[in-house]
């Protein structure tokens, strides 16, 4: 925990200093915080942070004022799971840094070291409103770029700004169970649970008998010391275990394991979680859900359906929305819109792509909503942010006005305007 | 027509009476004919809707009359005795959505290995295989697409091969076999593939093609054989030489050269699409539609000149090198150039909301000052798709005389919140939001918790 606090302070100090104060005025402001939605509201930004939000905010002299009348302002979108900064082109184009293919290191595989803030994907996604994400190791799914072990390693929270981008290292650990997990674990879901339990048991044994282990007076472990160290946050209940699974029966086992070991767990996928909504609420297990995943892709998801998000929210489960996509992490707003089309309350949908992911990954004190003191991740939209035809007009990350340019907009403009050599003029 | 005459001529020695056969009649020997029967329907009058005809028009407060499975009138103040009147005030009506690129039934859900029937990846040219021989009609993806307003779709083989086989166009109705779903009179498609997939699949086995050079050599070799086959048949018909032994692969390729089978060419890069247009020119066939066409915006003028459609995603990009240059405005740029722009899915999930994919393009185009009205955008998923599949005379627009393939939406379909409330196929109510008595449930889905209450 001390390490987390130290890291947090380091992030505070590293925020880009800017004397300028910016006031966004006249917009419908969805704070996703205690102030709710403010018609004709003002968001005041200085030194990378939100200074004030409200209907009657005094604008200091010299502040840059942005007239957002008739527009909508939201917190930045927080993608709860992606490989942004870890992959440029997914297939046949060099490394994808999200997965270890062997099994020498498993739990200790930490993607933060591979994150590339200059990836073309960063600009492409941030100009559409994504300001933060959990950068996660690729789960095991059996494909060529997937993890070689059910324990894929450690995820980090980053912001999509140009500086001080690493918000929180070791923010979560990713494990894959169910059919996908069994593909790298003996061909059986029984094996996946044994493998997970063994990892947790070894981590506990290592914690409680570290001295003996180092003196060679303890049995050998299957996992490396790096892995066992990485698992300490999990067995101590400080770091969430992000569990990729789908089938209701697997979720029932997870509920037992979480109780037995005192873990913090977040389900990603969870197409059949709606069958156990009340049980998940009691167990305090959150779900990251793709509201469009309604097909039985395999026998783990025979009961996939529309409307899961609203069923889970109504039962009191903490729900974030995301499909794990990386290149199109930006389409998370469309996913949220589809959840609304299938019964989810609109405010709950916006929360599921902003504040809830921030809460799940230890960032709710500093991001996820428009509240004084939080990082100024602010998006100005021409209208409803969940409507697919609406794209941001301006994005701020840590108070920085992001250039609304990406490699894609440059390609677009070249072929729109015939810039450059004559070949491009049609 | 030419096909019928040829068939008759070829069979003249065997079947006396051929000369009496009318040209209208399909030869009885045509294999795998459609046995599609429209669902029972009555007379339906949809009133007071905002209608996007698919032919480029928007009609406000308009009515649509459906009789005997056909649209008989579109206009104002229509009436019909005994019609089931559907009050659609405040709602929007469009032609049924058509997806030109689906693998429902050949890559079914659940996606088990045993359901993997889309790629005959045993040889780079497999023009002899037909997708319809593998379509599993109980794929839950069919009713899911129906709930998204999809009334017709082309099922294509995959893209592992340079020439992957014939595609089939289906009506999105339940069937016990594919013939009961087959769109009557629709031409076959031929799936071809450029770029990374064939060279990865075969190059990875140390076999040709291993490069894009090998790809093009492979197409050319196939077309040379097809042209020879055609020439031999024509010569034999003129009494010169023997009729060649029937060859399923060359029969399909000859169908393309004769203009009876439409080419659907998976191709991402602009430079590669340009080369494929040159290959087509060399052998005298037409590329009907490029599929995926992530760089179509770079060659939109060439597409317009060649009357070649481009079937595209709204925003898929970056999953491989040839998809790295995707832009959100691709479809809009192709449409602006006067070429035939189509939104396609290639996905069991995406097929359920092609309207939203089009809406994203409308929004992206608006950012750069290109205003695309809904009556224009709807063509991307209706009329232009029908043109690509060769079924525009039968469906794809709301015009008198056409099949009554119609969707009633609860609001502007280019909204994320829009839901199809009613879907008609040949005038029959095939889907109604929340109505378990109407909505199809596949055999596979029976008995699951998710199926309680009908298709979700």
CSV table of C-alpha atoms in Angstrom, one decimal, chain A:
chain,number,residue,atom,x,y,z
A,1,UNK,CA,0.0,0.0,0.0
A,2,UNK,CA,2.9,2.4,0.8
A,3,UNK,CA,4.2,1.8,-2.6
A,4,UNK,CA,0.9,2.8,-4.1
A,5,UNK,CA,0.8,6.0,-2.1
A,6,UNK,CA,4.3,6.9,-3.1
A,7,UNK,CA,3.5,6.2,-6.7
A,8,UNK,CA,0.4,8.4,-6.4
A,9,UNK,CA,2.4,11.3,-5.1
A,10,UNK,CA,4.9,10.8,-7.9
A,11,UNK,CA,2.1,11.1,-10.4
A,12,UNK,CA,0.9,14.3,-8.7
A,13,UNK,CA,4.3,15.9,-8.9
A,14,UNK,CA,4.7,14.8,-12.5
A,15,UNK,CA,1.6,16.4,-13.8
A,16,UNK,CA,2.4,19.0,-16.4
A,17,UNK,CA,2.5,22.4,-14.8
A,18,UNK,CA,0.5,25.0,-16.6
A,19,UNK,CA,-0.3,28.4,-15.3
A,20,UNK,CA,-3.2,28.8,-17.7
A,21,UNK,CA,-6.7,28.4,-16.4
A,22,UNK,CA,-9.4,27.1,-18.8
A,23,UNK,CA,-13.1,27.5,-18.3
A,24,UNK,CA,-15.5,25.4,-20.3
A,25,UNK,CA,-18.8,27.2,-20.1
A,26,UNK,CA,-22.4,26.8,-21.1
A,27,UNK,CA,-22.5,23.0,-21.6
A,28,UNK,CA,-24.7,20.3,-20.3
A,29,UNK,CA,-22.2,18.8,-17.9
A,30,UNK,CA,-22.5,15.1,-16.9
A,31,UNK,CA,-20.2,15.0,-13.8
A,32,UNK,CA,-20.8,11.4,-13.0
A,33,UNK,CA,-20.1,12.6,-9.5
A,34,UNK,CA,-22.2,13.9,-6.6
A,35,UNK,CA,-23.2,16.9,-8.6
A,36,UNK,CA,-25.0,14.8,-11.1
A,37,UNK,CA,-25.9,16.5,-14.4
A,38,UNK,CA,-25.7,20.3,-14.6
A,39,UNK,CA,-27.5,22.2,-17.3
A,40,UNK,CA,-25.5,25.3,-18.4
A,41,UNK,CA,-22.5,24.3,-16.3
A,42,UNK,CA,-18.9,25.4,-16.0
A,43,UNK,CA,-15.8,23.2,-15.7
A,44,UNK,CA,-12.8,25.1,-14.5
A,45,UNK,CA,-9.4,23.6,-15.2
A,46,UNK,CA,-5.9,24.7,-13.9
A,47,UNK,CA,-2.6,22.9,-13.4
A,48,UNK,CA,-3.9,19.7,-14.9
A,49,UNK,CA,-6.8,19.4,-12.4
A,50,UNK,CA,-10.4,20.3,-12.2
A,51,UNK,CA,-10.6,23.3,-9.9
A,52,UNK,CA,-14.4,23.7,-9.8
A,53,UNK,CA,-17.6,22.3,-11.5
A,54,UNK,CA,-21.0,23.9,-11.2
A,55,UNK,CA,-23.7,26.1,-12.4
A,56,UNK,CA,-22.3,29.2,-10.6
A,57,UNK,CA,-18.6,29.0,-10.9
A,58,UNK,CA,-16.7,32.2,-10.8
A,59,UNK,CA,-14.3,32.4,-13.7
A,60,UNK,CA,-11.0,34.0,-12.8
A,61,UNK,CA,-9.6,36.9,-14.8
A,62,UNK,CA,-7.3,35.8,-17.6
A,63,UNK,CA,-8.8,32.4,-17.9
A,64,UNK,CA,-9.2,31.0,-21.4
A,65,UNK,CA,-13.0,30.5,-21.9
A,66,UNK,CA,-14.3,27.8,-24.2
A,67,UNK,CA,-17.9,28.4,-25.2
A,68,UNK,CA,-19.6,25.0,-25.1
A,69,UNK,CA,-23.2,26.2,-25.4
A,70,UNK,CA,-25.5,23.5,-26.7
A,71,UNK,CA,-22.8,20.9,-26.2
A,72,UNK,CA,-22.3,18.1,-23.8
A,73,UNK,CA,-19.3,17.6,-21.4
A,74,UNK,CA,-18.4,14.4,-19.8
A,75,UNK,CA,-15.4,12.9,-18.0
A,76,UNK,CA,-12.9,11.2,-20.2
A,77,UNK,CA,-13.8,7.6,-21.2
A,78,UNK,CA,-11.9,4.9,-19.2
A,79,UNK,CA,-11.5,1.7,-21.1
A,80,UNK,CA,-11.5,-1.1,-18.5
A,81,UNK,CA,-9.4,-3.5,-20.6
A,82,UNK,CA,-7.2,-3.0,-23.6
A,83,UNK,CA,-3.7,-3.6,-25.0
A,84,UNK,CA,-3.3,0.1,-26.0
A,85,UNK,CA,0.4,0.9,-26.3
A,86,UNK,CA,1.3,-2.8,-26.4
A,87,UNK,CA,0.3,-3.6,-30.0
A,88,UNK,CA,0.6,-1.7,-33.3
A,89,UNK,CA,-0.7,-4.3,-35.8
A,90,UNK,CA,-2.1,-7.5,-34.3
A,91,UNK,CA,-1.2,-10.1,-36.8
A,92,UNK,CA,2.0,-10.9,-38.7
A,93,UNK,CA,3.7,-7.6,-38.1
A,94,UNK,CA,6.3,-7.9,-35.4
A,95,UNK,CA,5.9,-8.2,-31.6
A,96,UNK,CA,2.7,-7.8,-29.8
A,97,UNK,CA,3.9,-7.1,-26.3
A,98,UNK,CA,0.8,-8.1,-24.4
A,99,UNK,CA,1.5,-11.8,-23.8
A,100,UNK,CA,4.2,-14.2,-22.8
A,101,UNK,CA,4.1,-17.3,-24.9
A,102,UNK,CA,6.1,-19.5,-22.6
A,103,UNK,CA,5.4,-20.2,-19.0
A,104,UNK,CA,8.6,-19.4,-17.3
A,105,UNK,CA,7.1,-16.1,-16.0
A,106,UNK,CA,3.4,-16.0,-15.5
A,107,UNK,CA,2.0,-13.8,-12.8
A,108,UNK,CA,5.0,-11.6,-12.8
A,109,UNK,CA,4.8,-10.6,-16.4
A,110,UNK,CA,4.3,-6.8,-16.1
A,111,UNK,CA,3.2,-5.0,-19.2
A,112,UNK,CA,4.0,-1.5,-17.9
A,113,UNK,CA,7.6,-1.9,-19.2
A,114,UNK,CA,6.4,-2.4,-22.8
A,115,UNK,CA,3.8,0.5,-22.9
A,116,UNK,CA,4.5,2.8,-25.9
A,117,UNK,CA,2.8,6.2,-25.5
A,118,UNK,CA,3.8,7.1,-29.1
A,119,UNK,CA,1.9,4.3,-30.6
A,120,UNK,CA,-0.4,5.5,-33.4
A,121,UNK,CA,-3.3,3.9,-31.6
A,122,UNK,CA,-3.0,6.4,-28.7
A,123,UNK,CA,-3.9,9.4,-30.8
A,124,UNK,CA,-6.6,7.5,-32.8
A,125,UNK,CA,-8.4,6.5,-29.6
A,126,UNK,CA,-7.9,9.6,-27.5
A,127,UNK,CA,-9.3,12.0,-30.0
A,128,UNK,CA,-12.5,10.0,-29.7
A,129,UNK,CA,-12.7,10.5,-25.9
A,130,UNK,CA,-10.7,7.6,-24.4
A,131,UNK,CA,-8.4,9.3,-21.8
A,132,UNK,CA,-7.4,6.3,-19.6
A,133,UNK,CA,-7.3,2.6,-19.8
A,134,UNK,CA,-6.3,-0.5,-18.0
A,135,UNK,CA,-3.4,-1.8,-20.2
A,136,UNK,CA,-3.7,-5.5,-19.7
A,137,UNK,CA,-1.7,-8.5,-20.8
A,138,UNK,CA,-3.5,-10.5,-23.5
A,139,UNK,CA,-5.6,-13.2,-21.9
A,140,UNK,CA,-5.1,-16.8,-22.9
A,141,UNK,CA,-7.4,-17.6,-25.8
A,142,UNK,CA,-5.3,-20.2,-27.7
A,143,UNK,CA,-4.4,-18.0,-30.7
A,144,UNK,CA,-0.9,-17.2,-31.8
A,145,UNK,CA,-0.5,-14.0,-29.8
A,146,UNK,CA,-2.3,-15.2,-26.7
A,147,UNK,CA,-0.8,-15.8,-23.3
A,148,UNK,CA,0.8,-19.2,-22.8
A,149,UNK,CA,-0.5,-19.6,-19.2
A,150,UNK,CA,-3.8,-18.9,-17.5
A,151,UNK,CA,-2.0,-16.3,-15.4
A,152,UNK,CA,-1.2,-13.6,-18.1
A,153,UNK,CA,0.4,-11.2,-15.7
A,154,UNK,CA,0.1,-7.7,-14.3
A,155,UNK,CA,-1.9,-4.8,-15.8
A,156,UNK,CA,-1.3,-1.1,-15.5
A,157,UNK,CA,-3.4,2.0,-15.6
A,158,UNK,CA,-2.2,4.7,-18.1
A,159,UNK,CA,-3.6,8.0,-19.3
A,160,UNK,CA,-3.4,8.7,-23.0
A,161,UNK,CA,-1.5,11.9,-22.6
A,162,UNK,CA,2.0,12.6,-23.8
A,163,UNK,CA,3.7,12.9,-20.4
A,164,UNK,CA,3.4,11.2,-17.1
A,165,UNK,CA,1.4,8.6,-18.7
A,166,UNK,CA,1.9,5.8,-16.2
A,167,UNK,CA,-0.8,6.2,-13.5
A,168,UNK,CA,-0.6,3.0,-11.6
A,169,UNK,CA,1.6,0.0,-12.1
A,170,UNK,CA,0.5,-3.5,-10.9
A,171,UNK,CA,-3.1,-2.3,-10.9
A,172,UNK,CA,-4.5,-5.8,-11.5
A,173,UNK,CA,-3.6,-9.3,-12.5
A,174,UNK,CA,-5.2,-11.1,-15.4
A,175,UNK,CA,-6.2,-14.8,-15.3
A,176,UNK,CA,-8.2,-16.7,-17.9
A,177,UNK,CA,-10.4,-19.6,-16.9
A,178,UNK,CA,-13.2,-21.6,-18.6
A,179,UNK,CA,-12.8,-23.0,-22.0
A,180,UNK,CA,-10.1,-20.5,-23.1
A,181,UNK,CA,-8.1,-21.1,-20.0
A,182,UNK,CA,-8.3,-24.9,-20.3
A,183,UNK,CA,-6.7,-24.6,-23.8
A,184,UNK,CA,-3.4,-23.7,-22.1
A,185,UNK,CA,-4.0,-25.7,-18.9
A,186,UNK,CA,-4.2,-29.4,-19.5
A,187,UNK,CA,-7.3,-29.2,-21.7
A,188,UNK,CA,-9.7,-29.1,-18.8
A,189,UNK,CA,-11.3,-26.5,-16.7
A,190,UNK,CA,-10.6,-28.6,-13.6
A,191,UNK,CA,-6.9,-28.0,-14.4
A,192,UNK,CA,-7.4,-24.2,-14.6
A,193,UNK,CA,-8.8,-24.1,-11.1
A,194,UNK,CA,-6.1,-26.4,-9.7
A,195,UNK,CA,-3.5,-24.2,-11.4
A,196,UNK,CA,-5.0,-21.0,-9.9
A,197,UNK,CA,-5.3,-22.5,-6.5
A,198,UNK,CA,-1.8,-23.8,-6.6
A,199,UNK,CA,-0.5,-20.4,-7.5
A,200,UNK,CA,-2.4,-18.8,-4.6
A,201,UNK,CA,-1.3,-21.5,-2.2
A,202,UNK,CA,2.3,-21.1,-3.2
A,203,UNK,CA,2.1,-17.3,-2.9
A,204,UNK,CA,0.7,-17.7,0.6
A,205,UNK,CA,3.3,-20.3,1.6
A,206,UNK,CA,6.0,-18.0,0.2
A,207,UNK,CA,4.6,-15.1,2.2
A,208,UNK,CA,4.4,-17.0,5.4
A,209,UNK,CA,7.7,-18.9,5.1
A,210,UNK,CA,9.9,-16.6,3.1
A,211,UNK,CA,12.8,-16.9,5.4
A,212,UNK,CA,12.8,-20.7,5.3
A,213,UNK,CA,12.4,-20.6,1.5
A,214,UNK,CA,15.5,-18.4,1.1
A,215,UNK,CA,17.5,-20.7,3.4
A,216,UNK,CA,16.5,-23.6,1.3
A,217,UNK,CA,14.4,-25.1,4.0
A,218,UNK,CA,11.1,-25.0,2.2
A,219,UNK,CA,9.9,-27.1,-0.8
A,220,UNK,CA,10.5,-25.9,-4.3
A,221,UNK,CA,7.6,-24.0,-5.9
A,222,UNK,CA,6.2,-24.4,-9.4
A,223,UNK,CA,6.3,-20.6,-9.8
A,224,UNK,CA,9.3,-18.4,-9.9
A,225,UNK,CA,10.0,-16.0,-7.1
A,226,UNK,CA,9.1,-13.1,-9.5
A,227,UNK,CA,5.7,-14.6,-9.9
A,228,UNK,CA,5.2,-15.3,-6.2
A,229,UNK,CA,6.1,-11.7,-5.4
A,230,UNK,CA,3.7,-10.5,-8.0
A,231,UNK,CA,0.9,-12.6,-6.5
A,232,UNK,CA,1.3,-11.0,-3.0
A,233,UNK,CA,-1.0,-8.2,-3.8
A,234,UNK,CA,-3.6,-10.7,-4.9
A,235,UNK,CA,-3.5,-12.9,-1.8
A,236,UNK,CA,-3.4,-9.9,0.4
A,237,UNK,CA,-6.6,-8.7,-1.2
A,238,UNK,CA,-5.1,-5.4,-2.3
A,239,UNK,CA,-4.8,-6.0,-6.0
A,240,UNK,CA,-7.8,-7.1,-8.0
A,241,UNK,CA,-7.7,-10.3,-10.0
A,242,UNK,CA,-9.3,-9.7,-13.4
A,243,UNK,CA,-10.8,-13.1,-14.3
A,244,UNK,CA,-11.7,-13.7,-17.9
A,245,UNK,CA,-14.5,-16.3,-17.9
A,246,UNK,CA,-18.0,-16.8,-19.2
A,247,UNK,CA,-19.9,-19.8,-17.9
A,248,UNK,CA,-22.2,-19.6,-14.9
A,249,UNK,CA,-20.8,-22.7,-13.3
A,250,UNK,CA,-17.3,-21.2,-13.5
A,251,UNK,CA,-18.7,-18.1,-11.8
A,252,UNK,CA,-20.1,-20.2,-9.0
A,253,UNK,CA,-16.7,-21.7,-8.4
A,254,UNK,CA,-15.1,-18.2,-8.6
A,255,UNK,CA,-17.5,-17.0,-5.9
A,256,UNK,CA,-16.2,-19.8,-3.6
A,257,UNK,CA,-12.6,-19.2,-4.4
A,258,UNK,CA,-12.9,-15.5,-3.7
A,259,UNK,CA,-14.5,-16.2,-0.4
A,260,UNK,CA,-12.0,-18.8,0.6
A,261,UNK,CA,-8.9,-16.7,-0.2
A,262,UNK,CA,-10.3,-13.3,0.5
A,263,UNK,CA,-9.6,-12.0,-3.0
A,264,UNK,CA,-10.8,-9.0,-4.9
A,265,UNK,CA,-12.1,-10.2,-8.2
A,266,UNK,CA,-13.5,-8.6,-11.4
A,267,UNK,CA,-15.0,-10.7,-14.1
A,268,UNK,CA,-14.4,-9.8,-17.7
A,269,UNK,CA,-16.6,-11.4,-20.3
A,270,UNK,CA,-19.3,-12.8,-18.0
A,271,UNK,CA,-21.9,-13.5,-20.7
A,272,UNK,CA,-23.7,-15.8,-18.2
A,273,UNK,CA,-23.2,-13.6,-15.2
A,274,UNK,CA,-26.8,-12.4,-15.4
A,275,UNK,CA,-27.9,-15.9,-14.2
A,276,UNK,CA,-26.0,-15.2,-10.9
A,277,UNK,CA,-26.6,-11.4,-10.5
A,278,UNK,CA,-27.8,-11.6,-6.9
A,279,UNK,CA,-24.9,-13.9,-5.9
A,280,UNK,CA,-22.3,-11.6,-7.5
A,281,UNK,CA,-23.8,-8.6,-5.7
A,282,UNK,CA,-23.5,-10.4,-2.4
A,283,UNK,CA,-19.9,-11.5,-3.2
A,284,UNK,CA,-18.9,-8.0,-4.2
A,285,UNK,CA,-17.6,-9.2,-7.6
A,286,UNK,CA,-17.7,-6.7,-10.4
A,287,UNK,CA,-18.3,-7.5,-14.0
A,288,UNK,CA,-16.9,-5.9,-17.1
A,289,UNK,CA,-19.4,-6.7,-19.8
A,290,UNK,CA,-19.8,-6.4,-23.6
A,291,UNK,CA,-23.5,-5.5,-24.1
A,292,UNK,CA,-23.4,-6.7,-27.7
A,293,UNK,CA,-22.1,-10.2,-27.0
A,294,UNK,CA,-25.4,-12.0,-27.4
A,295,UNK,CA,-24.3,-15.1,-29.4
A,296,UNK,CA,-23.3,-18.5,-28.0
A,297,UNK,CA,-19.7,-18.3,-29.3
A,298,UNK,CA,-18.9,-21.6,-27.5
A,299,UNK,CA,-20.5,-23.8,-24.9
A,300,UNK,CA,-19.3,-21.5,-22.1
A,301,UNK,CA,-21.7,-18.8,-23.5
A,302,UNK,CA,-24.8,-20.7,-24.4
A,303,UNK,CA,-26.9,-18.3,-22.3
A,304,UNK,CA,-25.4,-15.1,-23.7
A,305,UNK,CA,-28.1,-12.5,-24.3
A,306,UNK,CA,-28.9,-8.8,-24.6
A,307,UNK,CA,-29.8,-7.0,-21.5
A,308,UNK,CA,-27.3,-8.5,-19.1
A,309,UNK,CA,-25.9,-5.1,-18.1
A,310,UNK,CA,-29.2,-3.8,-16.8
A,311,UNK,CA,-30.0,-7.1,-15.0
A,312,UNK,CA,-26.6,-6.9,-13.2
A,313,UNK,CA,-26.9,-3.2,-12.3
A,314,UNK,CA,-30.5,-3.7,-11.0
A,315,UNK,CA,-29.2,-6.4,-8.7
A,316,UNK,CA,-26.5,-4.1,-7.3
A,317,UNK,CA,-23.5,-5.5,-9.2
A,318,UNK,CA,-20.8,-3.0,-10.1
A,319,UNK,CA,-20.7,-3.0,-13.9
A,320,UNK,CA,-18.2,-1.6,-16.3
A,321,UNK,CA,-18.6,-1.8,-20.0
A,322,UNK,CA,-16.0,-2.9,-22.5
A,323,UNK,CA,-15.2,-5.6,-25.0
A,324,UNK,CA,-11.4,-5.6,-24.6
A,325,UNK,CA,-10.9,-4.2,-28.1
A,326,UNK,CA,-7.7,-2.2,-28.6
A,327,UNK,CA,-7.6,-0.6,-32.0
A,328,UNK,CA,-11.2,0.4,-31.6
A,329,UNK,CA,-11.2,0.9,-27.8
A,330,UNK,CA,-12.9,4.2,-28.9
A,331,UNK,CA,-16.1,2.3,-29.7
A,332,UNK,CA,-16.8,1.7,-26.1
A,333,UNK,CA,-19.4,4.5,-26.2
A,334,UNK,CA,-21.3,2.5,-28.9
A,335,UNK,CA,-21.2,-0.5,-26.5
A,336,UNK,CA,-22.7,1.7,-23.7
A,337,UNK,CA,-25.3,3.0,-26.1
A,338,UNK,CA,-26.4,-0.5,-27.0
A,339,UNK,CA,-26.7,-1.4,-23.3
A,340,UNK,CA,-29.1,1.6,-23.0
A,341,UNK,CA,-31.0,0.3,-26.1
A,342,UNK,CA,-31.4,-2.9,-24.1
A,343,UNK,CA,-32.6,-1.5,-20.9
A,344,UNK,CA,-29.7,0.0,-19.0
A,345,UNK,CA,-30.3,3.5,-17.4
A,346,UNK,CA,-28.4,6.1,-19.4
A,347,UNK,CA,-26.5,7.5,-16.4
A,348,UNK,CA,-25.5,4.0,-15.4
A,349,UNK,CA,-24.1,3.4,-18.9
A,350,UNK,CA,-22.0,6.6,-18.8
A,351,UNK,CA,-20.8,5.6,-15.3
A,352,UNK,CA,-19.9,2.2,-16.6
A,353,UNK,CA,-17.3,3.7,-19.0
A,354,UNK,CA,-16.0,6.4,-16.7
A,355,UNK,CA,-16.2,6.3,-12.9
A,356,UNK,CA,-16.8,2.5,-12.4
A,357,UNK,CA,-13.6,1.4,-14.3
A,358,UNK,CA,-11.7,4.1,-12.3
A,359,UNK,CA,-13.1,2.6,-9.1
A,360,UNK,CA,-12.3,-1.0,-10.1
A,361,UNK,CA,-8.6,-0.2,-10.8
A,362,UNK,CA,-7.7,2.1,-7.9
A,363,UNK,CA,-8.2,5.4,-9.7
A,364,UNK,CA,-11.5,6.8,-8.3
A,365,UNK,CA,-9.7,9.3,-6.1
A,366,UNK,CA,-8.0,10.9,-9.1
A,367,UNK,CA,-10.1,10.2,-12.2
A,368,UNK,CA,-13.4,9.0,-13.6
A,369,UNK,CA,-15.6,11.9,-12.8
A,370,UNK,CA,-15.8,15.7,-13.0
A,371,UNK,CA,-15.0,16.7,-9.4
A,372,UNK,CA,-12.8,19.4,-8.0
A,373,UNK,CA,-9.4,17.9,-7.3
A,374,UNK,CA,-9.5,15.2,-9.9
A,375,UNK,CA,-7.3,15.1,-13.0
A,376,UNK,CA,-8.9,17.2,-15.7
A,377,UNK,CA,-9.9,14.5,-18.2
A,378,UNK,CA,-12.7,16.3,-20.0
A,379,UNK,CA,-14.5,15.7,-23.3
A,380,UNK,CA,-16.6,18.2,-25.2
A,381,UNK,CA,-19.2,16.4,-27.4
A,382,UNK,CA,-21.6,17.9,-29.9
A,383,UNK,CA,-24.4,15.9,-28.3
A,384,UNK,CA,-25.2,12.6,-26.6
A,385,UNK,CA,-21.8,10.9,-26.2
A,386,UNK,CA,-23.3,7.5,-26.5
A,387,UNK,CA,-24.8,8.3,-29.9
A,388,UNK,CA,-22.7,6.7,-32.6
A,389,UNK,CA,-22.7,9.6,-34.9
A,390,UNK,CA,-21.3,12.0,-32.3
A,391,UNK,CA,-17.5,12.4,-32.0
A,392,UNK,CA,-15.7,14.7,-29.5
A,393,UNK,CA,-14.9,18.2,-30.5
A,394,UNK,CA,-12.2,18.6,-27.9
A,395,UNK,CA,-10.5,16.3,-25.4
A,396,UNK,CA,-8.5,17.3,-22.4
A,397,UNK,CA,-6.1,14.9,-20.6
A,398,UNK,CA,-4.6,16.0,-17.3
A,399,UNK,CA,-5.8,19.5,-18.3
A,400,UNK,CA,-3.8,19.4,-21.6
A,401,UNK,CA,-5.8,20.3,-24.7
A,402,UNK,CA,-5.1,17.3,-26.9
A,403,UNK,CA,-4.4,18.1,-30.6
A,404,UNK,CA,-7.4,16.5,-32.4
A,405,UNK,CA,-5.2,14.9,-35.0
A,406,UNK,CA,-4.2,11.3,-35.6
A,407,UNK,CA,-2.6,9.2,-38.4
A,408,UNK,CA,-6.1,8.5,-39.5
A,409,UNK,CA,-7.2,12.1,-39.8
A,410,UNK,CA,-4.0,12.8,-41.7
A,411,UNK,CA,-4.7,10.0,-44.2
A,412,UNK,CA,-8.2,11.3,-44.5
A,413,UNK,CA,-7.1,14.8,-45.2
A,414,UNK,CA,-4.5,13.8,-47.7
A,415,UNK,CA,-7.1,11.9,-49.8
A,416,UNK,CA,-9.8,14.5,-49.2
A,417,UNK,CA,-7.7,17.5,-50.2
A,418,UNK,CA,-5.2,15.9,-52.5
A,419,UNK,CA,-2.3,17.1,-50.4
A,420,UNK,CA,1.2,16.0,-51.2
A,421,UNK,CA,2.5,14.6,-54.5
A,422,UNK,CA,0.2,14.7,-57.6
A,423,UNK,CA,-0.6,11.0,-57.2
A,424,UNK,CA,-2.9,11.9,-54.3
A,425,UNK,CA,-5.0,14.4,-56.3
A,426,UNK,CA,-7.9,12.6,-57.9
